[in-house]
Every structure is written in C-alpha cells, then in structure tokens.
mmCIF file with all atom_site columns, C-alpha atoms in Angstrom:
data_model
loop_
_atom_site.group_PDB
_atom_site.id
_atom_site.type_symbol
_atom_site.label_atom_id
_atom_site.label_alt_id
_atom_site.label_comp_id
_atom_site.label_asym_id
_atom_site.label_entity_id
_atom_site.label_seq_id
_atom_site.pdbx_PDB_ins_code
_atom_site.Cartn_x
_atom_site.Cartn_y
_atom_site.Cartn_z
_atom_site.occupancy
_atom_site.B_iso_or_equiv
_atom_site.pdbx_formal_charge
_atom_site.auth_seq_id
_atom_site.auth_comp_id
_atom_site.auth_asym_id
_atom_site.auth_atom_id
_atom_site.pdbx_PDB_model_num
ATOM 1   C CA . VAL A 1 1   ? 93.921  88.626  92.271  1.00 86.00 ? 197 VAL A CA 1
ATOM 2   C CA . ASP A 1 2   ? 97.262  88.640  94.518  1.00 89.00 ? 198 ASP A CA 1
ATOM 3   C CA . LEU A 1 3   ? 101.111 88.288  93.481  1.00 90.00 ? 199 LEU A CA 1
ATOM 4   C CA . VAL A 1 4   ? 104.227 88.774  94.517  1.00 92.00 ? 200 VAL A CA 1
ATOM 5   C CA . THR A 1 5   ? 107.330 87.917  92.697  1.00 92.00 ? 201 THR A CA 1
ATOM 6   C CA . ASN A 1 6   ? 110.639 88.153  92.579  1.00 92.00 ? 202 ASN A CA 1
ATOM 7   C CA . GLY A 1 7   ? 110.497 90.386  89.350  1.00 91.00 ? 203 GLY A CA 1
ATOM 8   C CA . SER A 1 8   ? 113.422 88.614  87.302  1.00 90.00 ? 204 SER A CA 1
ATOM 9   C CA . VAL A 1 9   ? 111.811 87.157  83.916  1.00 87.00 ? 205 VAL A CA 1
ATOM 10  C CA . ALA A 1 10  ? 110.503 90.014  81.255  1.00 85.00 ? 206 ALA A CA 1
ATOM 11  C CA . ILE A 1 11  ? 107.681 91.311  80.490  1.00 86.00 ? 207 ILE A CA 1
ATOM 12  C CA . ARG A 1 12  ? 106.979 90.545  77.245  1.00 86.00 ? 208 ARG A CA 1
ATOM 13  C CA . GLY A 1 13  ? 104.350 88.468  76.025  1.00 86.00 ? 209 GLY A CA 1
ATOM 14  C CA . LYS A 1 14  ? 101.663 86.719  77.998  1.00 88.00 ? 210 LYS A CA 1
ATOM 15  C CA . TYR A 1 15  ? 103.821 87.504  81.119  1.00 88.00 ? 211 TYR A CA 1
ATOM 16  C CA . ARG A 1 16  ? 102.588 91.389  80.157  1.00 89.00 ? 212 ARG A CA 1
ATOM 17  C CA . ARG A 1 17  ? 99.493  90.207  79.766  1.00 90.00 ? 213 ARG A CA 1
ATOM 18  C CA . ALA A 1 18  ? 99.401  88.443  82.713  1.00 91.00 ? 214 ALA A CA 1
ATOM 19  C CA . ILE A 1 19  ? 100.484 91.480  84.988  1.00 91.00 ? 215 ILE A CA 1
ATOM 20  C CA . SER A 1 20  ? 97.654  93.122  83.256  1.00 91.00 ? 216 SER A CA 1
ATOM 21  C CA . LEU A 1 21  ? 95.129  91.030  85.097  1.00 92.00 ? 217 LEU A CA 1
ATOM 22  C CA . ILE A 1 22  ? 96.720  91.133  88.439  1.00 92.00 ? 218 ILE A CA 1
ATOM 23  C CA . ASP A 1 23  ? 94.960  93.290  90.984  1.00 93.00 ? 219 ASP A CA 1
ATOM 24  C CA . SER A 1 24  ? 97.338  93.879  93.114  1.00 94.00 ? 220 SER A CA 1
ATOM 25  C CA . LEU A 1 25  ? 101.288 92.505  93.018  1.00 95.00 ? 221 LEU A CA 1
ATOM 26  C CA . GLY A 1 26  ? 104.364 92.461  95.221  1.00 95.00 ? 222 GLY A CA 1
ATOM 27  C CA . VAL A 1 27  ? 107.514 92.834  94.120  1.00 96.00 ? 223 VAL A CA 1
ATOM 28  C CA . SER A 1 28  ? 110.527 91.305  96.335  1.00 96.00 ? 224 SER A CA 1
ATOM 29  C CA . ILE A 1 29  ? 113.292 93.597  96.041  1.00 97.00 ? 225 ILE A CA 1
ATOM 30  C CA . ASP A 1 30  ? 116.972 92.497  98.145  1.00 93.00 ? 226 ASP A CA 1
ATOM 31  C CA . GLY A 1 31  ? 118.051 95.235  98.340  1.00 96.00 ? 227 GLY A CA 1
ATOM 32  C CA . ALA A 1 32  ? 119.320 98.742  96.004  1.00 98.00 ? 228 ALA A CA 1
ATOM 33  C CA . ARG A 1 33  ? 122.858 97.983  95.466  1.00 98.00 ? 229 ARG A CA 1
ATOM 34  C CA . LYS A 1 34  ? 123.927 95.512  92.941  1.00 97.00 ? 230 LYS A CA 1
ATOM 35  C CA . GLU A 1 35  ? 126.302 93.898  94.929  1.00 97.00 ? 231 GLU A CA 1
ATOM 36  C CA . THR A 1 36  ? 123.789 93.105  98.040  1.00 96.00 ? 232 THR A CA 1
ATOM 37  C CA . TYR A 1 37  ? 121.219 92.135  95.218  1.00 96.00 ? 233 TYR A CA 1
ATOM 38  C CA . GLU A 1 38  ? 122.735 90.179  93.814  1.00 95.00 ? 234 GLU A CA 1
ATOM 39  C CA . SER A 1 39  ? 124.645 88.314  97.049  1.00 94.00 ? 235 SER A CA 1
ATOM 40  C CA . ILE A 1 40  ? 121.549 88.135  98.009  1.00 92.00 ? 236 ILE A CA 1
ATOM 41  C CA . ARG A 1 41  ? 119.501 86.695  95.348  1.00 92.00 ? 237 ARG A CA 1
ATOM 42  C CA . ARG A 1 42  ? 121.668 84.298  93.808  1.00 88.00 ? 238 ARG A CA 1
ATOM 43  C CA . GLY A 1 43  ? 121.496 83.917  89.941  1.00 90.00 ? 239 GLY A CA 1
ATOM 44  C CA . GLY A 1 44  ? 119.736 87.403  89.781  1.00 93.00 ? 240 GLY A CA 1
ATOM 45  C CA . ASN A 1 45  ? 120.826 90.343  87.880  1.00 95.00 ? 241 ASN A CA 1
ATOM 46  C CA . PHE A 1 46  ? 120.703 93.739  89.813  1.00 97.00 ? 242 PHE A CA 1
ATOM 47  C CA . GLU A 1 47  ? 119.686 95.709  86.082  1.00 97.00 ? 243 GLU A CA 1
ATOM 48  C CA . ARG A 1 48  ? 117.330 92.911  84.780  1.00 96.00 ? 244 ARG A CA 1
ATOM 49  C CA . PHE A 1 49  ? 115.194 93.595  87.760  1.00 97.00 ? 245 PHE A CA 1
ATOM 50  C CA . LEU A 1 50  ? 115.219 97.368  87.403  1.00 97.00 ? 246 LEU A CA 1
ATOM 51  C CA . ALA A 1 51  ? 114.117 97.048  83.545  1.00 96.00 ? 247 ALA A CA 1
ATOM 52  C CA . ASN A 1 52  ? 111.525 94.366  84.630  1.00 95.00 ? 248 ASN A CA 1
ATOM 53  C CA . VAL A 1 53  ? 110.277 97.174  87.453  1.00 97.00 ? 249 VAL A CA 1
ATOM 54  C CA . ARG A 1 54  ? 109.759 99.607  85.202  1.00 97.00 ? 250 ARG A CA 1
ATOM 55  C CA . GLU A 1 55  ? 107.902 97.378  82.350  1.00 95.00 ? 251 GLU A CA 1
ATOM 56  C CA . ILE A 1 56  ? 105.995 96.498  85.526  1.00 95.00 ? 252 ILE A CA 1
ATOM 57  C CA . VAL A 1 57  ? 104.482 99.413  86.197  1.00 96.00 ? 253 VAL A CA 1
ATOM 58  C CA . ALA A 1 58  ? 104.233 101.122 82.427  1.00 95.00 ? 254 ALA A CA 1
ATOM 59  C CA . VAL A 1 59  ? 101.920 98.401  82.420  1.00 95.00 ? 255 VAL A CA 1
ATOM 60  C CA . GLN A 1 60  ? 99.853  99.446  84.880  1.00 95.00 ? 256 GLN A CA 1
ATOM 61  C CA . LYS A 1 61  ? 100.123 103.169 83.500  1.00 96.00 ? 257 LYS A CA 1
ATOM 62  C CA . GLU A 1 62  ? 98.749  101.845 79.795  1.00 95.00 ? 258 GLU A CA 1
ATOM 63  C CA . THR A 1 63  ? 96.308  98.985  81.734  1.00 95.00 ? 259 THR A CA 1
ATOM 64  C CA . GLY A 1 64  ? 95.619  100.038 85.260  1.00 95.00 ? 260 GLY A CA 1
ATOM 65  C CA . SER A 1 65  ? 96.260  96.778  86.179  1.00 94.00 ? 261 SER A CA 1
ATOM 66  C CA . PRO A 1 66  ? 97.461  95.921  89.069  1.00 95.00 ? 262 PRO A CA 1
ATOM 67  C CA . ALA A 1 67  ? 95.474  98.132  90.917  1.00 94.00 ? 263 ALA A CA 1
ATOM 68  C CA . ALA A 1 68  ? 98.043  98.113  94.050  1.00 94.00 ? 264 ALA A CA 1
ATOM 69  C CA . ILE A 1 69  ? 102.281 97.385  93.187  1.00 96.00 ? 265 ILE A CA 1
ATOM 70  C CA . GLU A 1 70  ? 104.366 97.674  96.203  1.00 96.00 ? 266 GLU A CA 1
ATOM 71  C CA . PHE A 1 71  ? 107.969 96.516  97.001  1.00 97.00 ? 267 PHE A CA 1
ATOM 72  C CA . SER A 1 72  ? 108.160 93.655  99.431  1.00 96.00 ? 268 SER A CA 1
ATOM 73  C CA . PHE A 1 73  ? 112.091 93.809  101.786 1.00 97.00 ? 269 PHE A CA 1
ATOM 74  C CA . THR A 1 74  ? 112.621 90.901  104.043 1.00 95.00 ? 270 THR A CA 1
ATOM 75  C CA . ALA A 1 75  ? 114.944 93.134  106.246 1.00 96.00 ? 271 ALA A CA 1
ATOM 76  C CA . MET A 1 76  ? 118.588 90.897  107.398 1.00 95.00 ? 272 MET A CA 1
ATOM 77  C CA . THR A 1 77  ? 121.414 92.615  108.380 1.00 96.00 ? 273 THR A CA 1
ATOM 78  C CA . THR A 1 78  ? 123.145 92.552  105.521 1.00 95.00 ? 274 THR A CA 1
ATOM 79  C CA . ASN A 1 79  ? 120.713 94.854  103.680 1.00 97.00 ? 275 ASN A CA 1
ATOM 80  C CA . ILE A 1 80  ? 118.882 97.054  105.837 1.00 97.00 ? 276 ILE A CA 1
ATOM 81  C CA . GLY A 1 81  ? 121.431 100.159 105.495 1.00 98.00 ? 277 GLY A CA 1
ATOM 82  C CA . GLU A 1 82  ? 119.668 100.081 101.950 1.00 98.00 ? 278 GLU A CA 1
ATOM 83  C CA . LEU A 1 83  ? 116.234 100.401 103.090 1.00 98.00 ? 279 LEU A CA 1
ATOM 84  C CA . PRO A 1 84  ? 116.660 103.523 102.947 1.00 98.00 ? 280 PRO A CA 1
ATOM 85  C CA . ASP A 1 85  ? 117.465 103.747 99.009  1.00 98.00 ? 281 ASP A CA 1
ATOM 86  C CA . VAL A 1 86  ? 114.824 101.211 98.578  1.00 98.00 ? 282 VAL A CA 1
ATOM 87  C CA . VAL A 1 87  ? 112.417 103.645 98.655  1.00 98.00 ? 283 VAL A CA 1
ATOM 88  C CA . ARG A 1 88  ? 114.653 106.101 96.889  1.00 98.00 ? 284 ARG A CA 1
ATOM 89  C CA . ILE A 1 89  ? 114.277 103.732 93.636  1.00 98.00 ? 285 ILE A CA 1
ATOM 90  C CA . ALA A 1 90  ? 110.386 102.959 94.439  1.00 98.00 ? 286 ALA A CA 1
ATOM 91  C CA . ALA A 1 91  ? 109.788 106.863 93.513  1.00 98.00 ? 287 ALA A CA 1
ATOM 92  C CA . ASP A 1 92  ? 112.410 106.779 91.090  1.00 98.00 ? 288 ASP A CA 1
ATOM 93  C CA . VAL A 1 93  ? 110.728 103.825 89.221  1.00 97.00 ? 289 VAL A CA 1
ATOM 94  C CA . GLY A 1 94  ? 106.787 105.404 90.050  1.00 97.00 ? 290 GLY A CA 1
ATOM 95  C CA . ILE A 1 95  ? 106.261 102.064 92.658  1.00 97.00 ? 291 ILE A CA 1
ATOM 96  C CA . LYS A 1 96  ? 103.656 104.130 95.689  1.00 96.00 ? 292 LYS A CA 1
ATOM 97  C CA . ASN A 1 97  ? 104.596 101.296 98.694  1.00 97.00 ? 293 ASN A CA 1
ATOM 98  C CA . VAL A 1 98  ? 106.852 99.731  100.814 1.00 97.00 ? 294 VAL A CA 1
ATOM 99  C CA . TYR A 1 99  ? 106.925 97.122  103.170 1.00 96.00 ? 295 TYR A CA 1
ATOM 100 C CA . VAL A 1 100 ? 109.301 95.805  105.704 1.00 96.00 ? 296 VAL A CA 1
ATOM 101 C CA . GLN A 1 101 ? 109.437 92.430  107.031 1.00 95.00 ? 297 GLN A CA 1
ATOM 102 C CA . PRO A 1 102 ? 112.085 90.598  109.351 1.00 93.00 ? 298 PRO A CA 1
ATOM 103 C CA . MET A 1 103 ? 113.112 87.277  107.602 1.00 87.00 ? 299 MET A CA 1
ATOM 104 C CA . GLU A 1 104 ? 111.267 84.198  109.727 1.00 82.00 ? 300 GLU A CA 1
ATOM 105 C CA . MET A 1 105 ? 112.861 81.274  110.634 1.00 79.00 ? 301 MET A CA 1
ATOM 106 C CA . ARG A 1 106 ? 110.989 78.237  111.406 1.00 80.00 ? 302 ARG A CA 1
ATOM 107 C CA . ASP A 1 107 ? 113.053 74.929  110.443 1.00 83.00 ? 303 ASP A CA 1
ATOM 108 C CA . GLN A 1 108 ? 116.575 74.228  111.305 1.00 86.00 ? 304 GLN A CA 1
ATOM 109 C CA . GLU A 1 109 ? 117.106 73.816  108.183 1.00 86.00 ? 305 GLU A CA 1
ATOM 110 C CA . ILE A 1 110 ? 117.050 77.878  107.057 1.00 82.00 ? 306 ILE A CA 1
ATOM 111 C CA . ILE A 1 111 ? 117.840 78.953  110.993 1.00 84.00 ? 307 ILE A CA 1
ATOM 112 C CA . ASP A 1 112 ? 121.564 76.733  110.062 1.00 86.00 ? 308 ASP A CA 1
ATOM 113 C CA . ARG A 1 113 ? 121.917 78.818  106.870 1.00 83.00 ? 309 ARG A CA 1
ATOM 114 C CA . VAL A 1 114 ? 121.021 82.581  107.912 1.00 83.00 ? 310 VAL A CA 1
ATOM 115 C CA . GLY A 1 115 ? 120.399 82.974  111.315 1.00 87.00 ? 311 GLY A CA 1
ATOM 116 C CA . PRO A 1 116 ? 123.724 85.056  112.166 1.00 89.00 ? 312 PRO A CA 1
ATOM 117 C CA . TYR A 1 117 ? 122.000 87.487  109.037 1.00 92.00 ? 313 TYR A CA 1
ATOM 118 C CA . HIS A 1 118 ? 118.849 87.644  111.476 1.00 92.00 ? 314 HIS A CA 1
ATOM 119 C CA . ILE A 1 119 ? 117.925 91.001  111.938 1.00 94.00 ? 315 ILE A CA 1
ATOM 120 C CA . ASP A 1 120 ? 117.423 90.316  115.396 1.00 92.00 ? 316 ASP A CA 1
ATOM 121 C CA . ASN A 1 121 ? 121.770 90.247  116.142 1.00 93.00 ? 317 ASN A CA 1
ATOM 122 C CA . MET A 1 122 ? 121.282 93.765  115.370 1.00 95.00 ? 318 MET A CA 1
ATOM 123 C CA . PRO A 1 123 ? 120.655 96.397  118.238 1.00 96.00 ? 319 PRO A CA 1
ATOM 124 C CA . ILE A 1 124 ? 116.770 97.461  117.647 1.00 96.00 ? 320 ILE A CA 1
ATOM 125 C CA . GLU A 1 125 ? 118.199 101.577 117.717 1.00 97.00 ? 321 GLU A CA 1
ATOM 126 C CA . ASP A 1 126 ? 120.071 100.662 115.068 1.00 97.00 ? 322 ASP A CA 1
ATOM 127 C CA . VAL A 1 127 ? 117.102 99.634  112.959 1.00 97.00 ? 323 VAL A CA 1
ATOM 128 C CA . TYR A 1 128 ? 114.705 102.402 115.109 1.00 97.00 ? 324 TYR A CA 1
ATOM 129 C CA . ARG A 1 129 ? 117.012 104.984 112.756 1.00 97.00 ? 325 ARG A CA 1
ATOM 130 C CA . ILE A 1 130 ? 116.971 102.686 109.621 1.00 98.00 ? 326 ILE A CA 1
ATOM 131 C CA . THR A 1 131 ? 113.661 102.329 109.004 1.00 97.00 ? 327 THR A CA 1
ATOM 132 C CA . ASP A 1 132 ? 112.471 106.038 111.085 1.00 97.00 ? 328 ASP A CA 1
ATOM 133 C CA . GLU A 1 133 ? 115.772 107.111 108.019 1.00 98.00 ? 329 GLU A CA 1
ATOM 134 C CA . ALA A 1 134 ? 113.283 104.645 104.860 1.00 98.00 ? 330 ALA A CA 1
ATOM 135 C CA . ARG A 1 135 ? 109.846 106.531 106.591 1.00 97.00 ? 331 ARG A CA 1
ATOM 136 C CA . GLN A 1 136 ? 110.934 110.247 106.423 1.00 98.00 ? 332 GLN A CA 1
ATOM 137 C CA . VAL A 1 137 ? 112.520 109.647 103.249 1.00 98.00 ? 333 VAL A CA 1
ATOM 138 C CA . GLY A 1 138 ? 109.041 108.215 101.568 1.00 98.00 ? 334 GLY A CA 1
ATOM 139 C CA . ARG A 1 139 ? 106.952 110.926 103.347 1.00 97.00 ? 335 ARG A CA 1
ATOM 140 C CA . THR A 1 140 ? 109.592 113.484 100.777 1.00 98.00 ? 336 THR A CA 1
ATOM 141 C CA . LEU A 1 141 ? 109.184 111.265 97.896  1.00 98.00 ? 337 LEU A CA 1
ATOM 142 C CA . GLY A 1 142 ? 105.195 110.161 98.127  1.00 97.00 ? 338 GLY A CA 1
ATOM 143 C CA . VAL A 1 143 ? 105.903 106.947 98.669  1.00 98.00 ? 339 VAL A CA 1
ATOM 144 C CA . ALA A 1 144 ? 104.017 105.135 101.123 1.00 97.00 ? 340 ALA A CA 1
ATOM 145 C CA . PHE A 1 145 ? 106.795 103.561 103.663 1.00 97.00 ? 341 PHE A CA 1
ATOM 146 C CA . TYR A 1 146 ? 105.367 100.076 106.278 1.00 94.00 ? 342 TYR A CA 1
ATOM 147 C CA . GLY A 1 147 ? 106.159 97.261  108.291 1.00 93.00 ? 343 GLY A CA 1
ATOM 148 C CA . ALA A 1 148 ? 106.300 94.651  110.362 1.00 93.00 ? 344 ALA A CA 1
ATOM 149 C CA . GLN A 1 149 ? 105.844 96.437  114.036 1.00 92.00 ? 345 GLN A CA 1
ATOM 150 C CA . SER A 1 150 ? 109.056 94.359  115.409 1.00 92.00 ? 346 SER A CA 1
ATOM 151 C CA . LEU A 1 151 ? 111.461 96.813  112.495 1.00 94.00 ? 347 LEU A CA 1
ATOM 152 C CA . MET A 1 152 ? 109.188 100.299 113.496 1.00 95.00 ? 348 MET A CA 1
ATOM 153 C CA . ARG A 1 153 ? 110.175 102.328 116.713 1.00 93.00 ? 349 ARG A CA 1
ATOM 154 C CA . PRO A 1 154 ? 106.977 102.101 119.091 1.00 91.00 ? 350 PRO A CA 1
ATOM 155 C CA . ARG A 1 155 ? 105.187 104.702 118.317 1.00 80.00 ? 351 ARG A CA 1
ATOM 156 C CA . ARG A 1 156 ? 102.520 106.817 121.256 1.00 71.00 ? 352 ARG A CA 1
ATOM 157 C CA . LYS A 1 157 ? 99.117  105.031 120.651 1.00 66.00 ? 353 LYS A CA 1
ATOM 158 C CA . ALA A 1 158 ? 95.603  106.609 120.469 1.00 58.00 ? 354 ALA A CA 1
ATOM 159 C CA . PRO A 1 159 ? 93.222  105.538 122.514 1.00 59.00 ? 355 PRO A CA 1
ATOM 160 C CA . GLU A 1 160 ? 91.100  102.584 121.800 1.00 60.00 ? 356 GLU A CA 1
ATOM 161 C CA . PRO A 1 161 ? 87.972  102.180 120.414 1.00 57.00 ? 357 PRO A CA 1
ATOM 162 C CA . GLN A 1 162 ? 84.985  100.512 122.415 1.00 55.00 ? 358 GLN A CA 1
ATOM 163 C CA . ALA A 1 163 ? 83.159  99.033  119.256 1.00 50.00 ? 359 ALA A CA 1
ATOM 164 C CA . VAL A 1 164 ? 85.248  95.345  118.259 1.00 44.00 ? 360 VAL A CA 1
ATOM 165 C CA . ALA A 1 165 ? 86.075  96.588  114.788 1.00 44.00 ? 361 ALA A CA 1
ATOM 166 C CA . ALA A 1 166 ? 84.697  93.961  112.346 1.00 41.00 ? 362 ALA A CA 1
ATOM 167 C CA . GLU A 1 167 ? 87.994  93.493  110.085 1.00 42.00 ? 363 GLU A CA 1
ATOM 168 C CA . PRO A 1 168 ? 91.254  93.783  112.400 1.00 43.00 ? 364 PRO A CA 1
ATOM 169 C CA . ASP A 1 169 ? 93.357  96.875  111.860 1.00 45.00 ? 365 ASP A CA 1
ATOM 170 C CA . LEU A 1 170 ? 96.236  95.808  109.740 1.00 45.00 ? 366 LEU A CA 1
ATOM 171 C CA . VAL A 1 171 ? 98.183  98.583  109.698 1.00 49.00 ? 367 VAL A CA 1
ATOM 172 C CA . ARG A 1 172 ? 98.071  101.243 112.082 1.00 49.00 ? 368 ARG A CA 1
ATOM 173 C CA . ASP A 1 173 ? 100.843 103.918 112.329 1.00 50.00 ? 369 ASP A CA 1
ATOM 174 C CA . GLY A 1 174 ? 102.819 102.608 108.993 1.00 52.00 ? 370 GLY A CA 1
ATOM 175 C CA . ALA A 1 175 ? 102.850 99.655  110.699 1.00 48.00 ? 371 ALA A CA 1
ATOM 176 C CA . ALA A 1 176 ? 102.114 96.174  110.073 1.00 46.00 ? 372 ALA A CA 1
ATOM 177 C CA . SER A 1 177 ? 100.524 93.966  113.234 1.00 43.00 ? 373 SER A CA 1
ATOM 178 C CA . GLU A 1 178 ? 101.863 90.381  113.402 1.00 44.00 ? 374 GLU A CA 1
ATOM 179 C CA . MET A 1 179 ? 98.880  89.574  111.972 1.00 41.00 ? 375 MET A CA 1
ATOM 180 C CA . ALA A 1 180 ? 99.915  90.904  108.663 1.00 41.00 ? 376 ALA A CA 1
ATOM 181 C CA . ILE A 1 181 ? 103.107 90.190  107.688 1.00 41.00 ? 377 ILE A CA 1
ATOM 182 C CA . ARG A 1 182 ? 103.339 88.228  105.101 1.00 42.00 ? 378 ARG A CA 1
ATOM 183 C CA . MET A 1 183 ? 107.385 86.396  106.078 1.00 39.00 ? 379 MET A CA 1
ATOM 184 C CA . CYS A 1 184 ? 109.527 85.470  103.716 1.00 42.00 ? 380 CYS A CA 1
ATOM 185 C CA . GLN A 1 185 ? 110.935 81.864  104.826 1.00 40.00 ? 381 GLN A CA 1
ATOM 186 C CA . TYR A 1 186 ? 113.521 81.145  102.313 1.00 43.00 ? 382 TYR A CA 1
ATOM 187 C CA . PHE A 1 187 ? 117.113 82.841  101.546 1.00 44.00 ? 383 PHE A CA 1
ATOM 188 C CA . TRP A 1 188 ? 117.175 82.466  98.232  1.00 42.00 ? 384 TRP A CA 1
ATOM 189 C CA . HIS A 1 189 ? 120.130 80.730  96.321  1.00 41.00 ? 385 HIS A CA 1
ATOM 190 C CA . LYS A 1 190 ? 118.194 81.179  92.539  1.00 36.00 ? 386 LYS A CA 1
ATOM 191 C CA . PRO A 1 191 ? 116.001 83.490  90.671  1.00 39.00 ? 387 PRO A CA 1
ATOM 192 C CA . PHE A 1 192 ? 113.261 80.907  90.587  1.00 37.00 ? 388 PHE A CA 1
ATOM 193 C CA . GLN A 1 193 ? 111.520 78.724  94.003  1.00 36.00 ? 389 GLN A CA 1
ATOM 194 C CA . TYR A 1 194 ? 109.971 76.028  93.258  1.00 32.00 ? 390 TYR A CA 1
#
C-alpha cells in the first residue's frame, strides 16, 4: 500500500496502527518555515505537522513500516527558496528522501488561481541553483534528493545501453523522468481535500 498524506492528522490510535500497515508513505511538505507552510496549507499548523511527521518516523522505527517515507515538495515561486531547509528538516526528523516536483496546472480554475506562483515564472538558473544547493545539503546530511527533470540541472548522460530495459528508468542522476512525476493538481485551501 502506497499513500500520500499532508500530515495534518495526529498519529494516534487507529491512525498509528494504519501507518504501521503502509508500505510507502509520501508526506507533502509545503515549506520549511511556519509562515510559508501555513500560507500555502491554509488551515494547517506547521508545529502540528512536524510533530505528526516525527510520530510517523517513530512508528517506522518501532514496526519497520512504512518501509519508505519521503517528503514530497511541490515547488512554487513562493516556497522553492526553502527547499534546502526542507532537506535539513528531513534529516532532523529522520526522513531519508526528499522529492521535488512542479505544480501541474491542467484546468483553467487552477491556472487562474495559482498561475502567477508556478515555478515556470522563475528564471531556470535560479531554480537550478536552489535544487543544486538542496542536492548538496542532502549529500552532506545523508538525505536522498531527487525530482522532476524540469527542475534539476541537466547532468552529462552516460551512454545509453543497446538493450531495451523491461522497466522504464524512472530516476537517473537524481532526476525523475516525466513518467515518474506525481504532480500536485490543487492549491490547498484547507488541511483536508476530498
């Protein structure tokens, strides 16, 4: 079972038990500062979020599940500058992976509401500088950092093998292929989306 959570529900009772039954858990994090997090995750509480993440990691240490926990970060002009600190928070709370992706905007309502905040409105060199720094922080602190190719500085590619792989290569050189991107489609208004 693979799930994604915004980490806003306290990890007690049945929720604690449910966490112990999950194979892989993505935890959406919207910023490394209270002000940024709460401006994006309206109705969210940054301190409660961090406490819940720590509890999720405690469940993992006690039960071995979820086997994988990662922070999922949807990059926007308003929060990407905090990405290196998100990696630092991951290290601090015991999360070993951070994934960054751009916000996907497929319908006009989303474009109208959040278009000005889309990461494509930033110079790509600024985006690369920030993701390079986040990658370096991850290397220093032992946190794997990877993301959508569109946000990562292109790396020199190794020669392609002649044989066709049975499975697509979803992550190479720290950049996820567009096939692997799990893009966020909705700008959050409240802690729970139904």
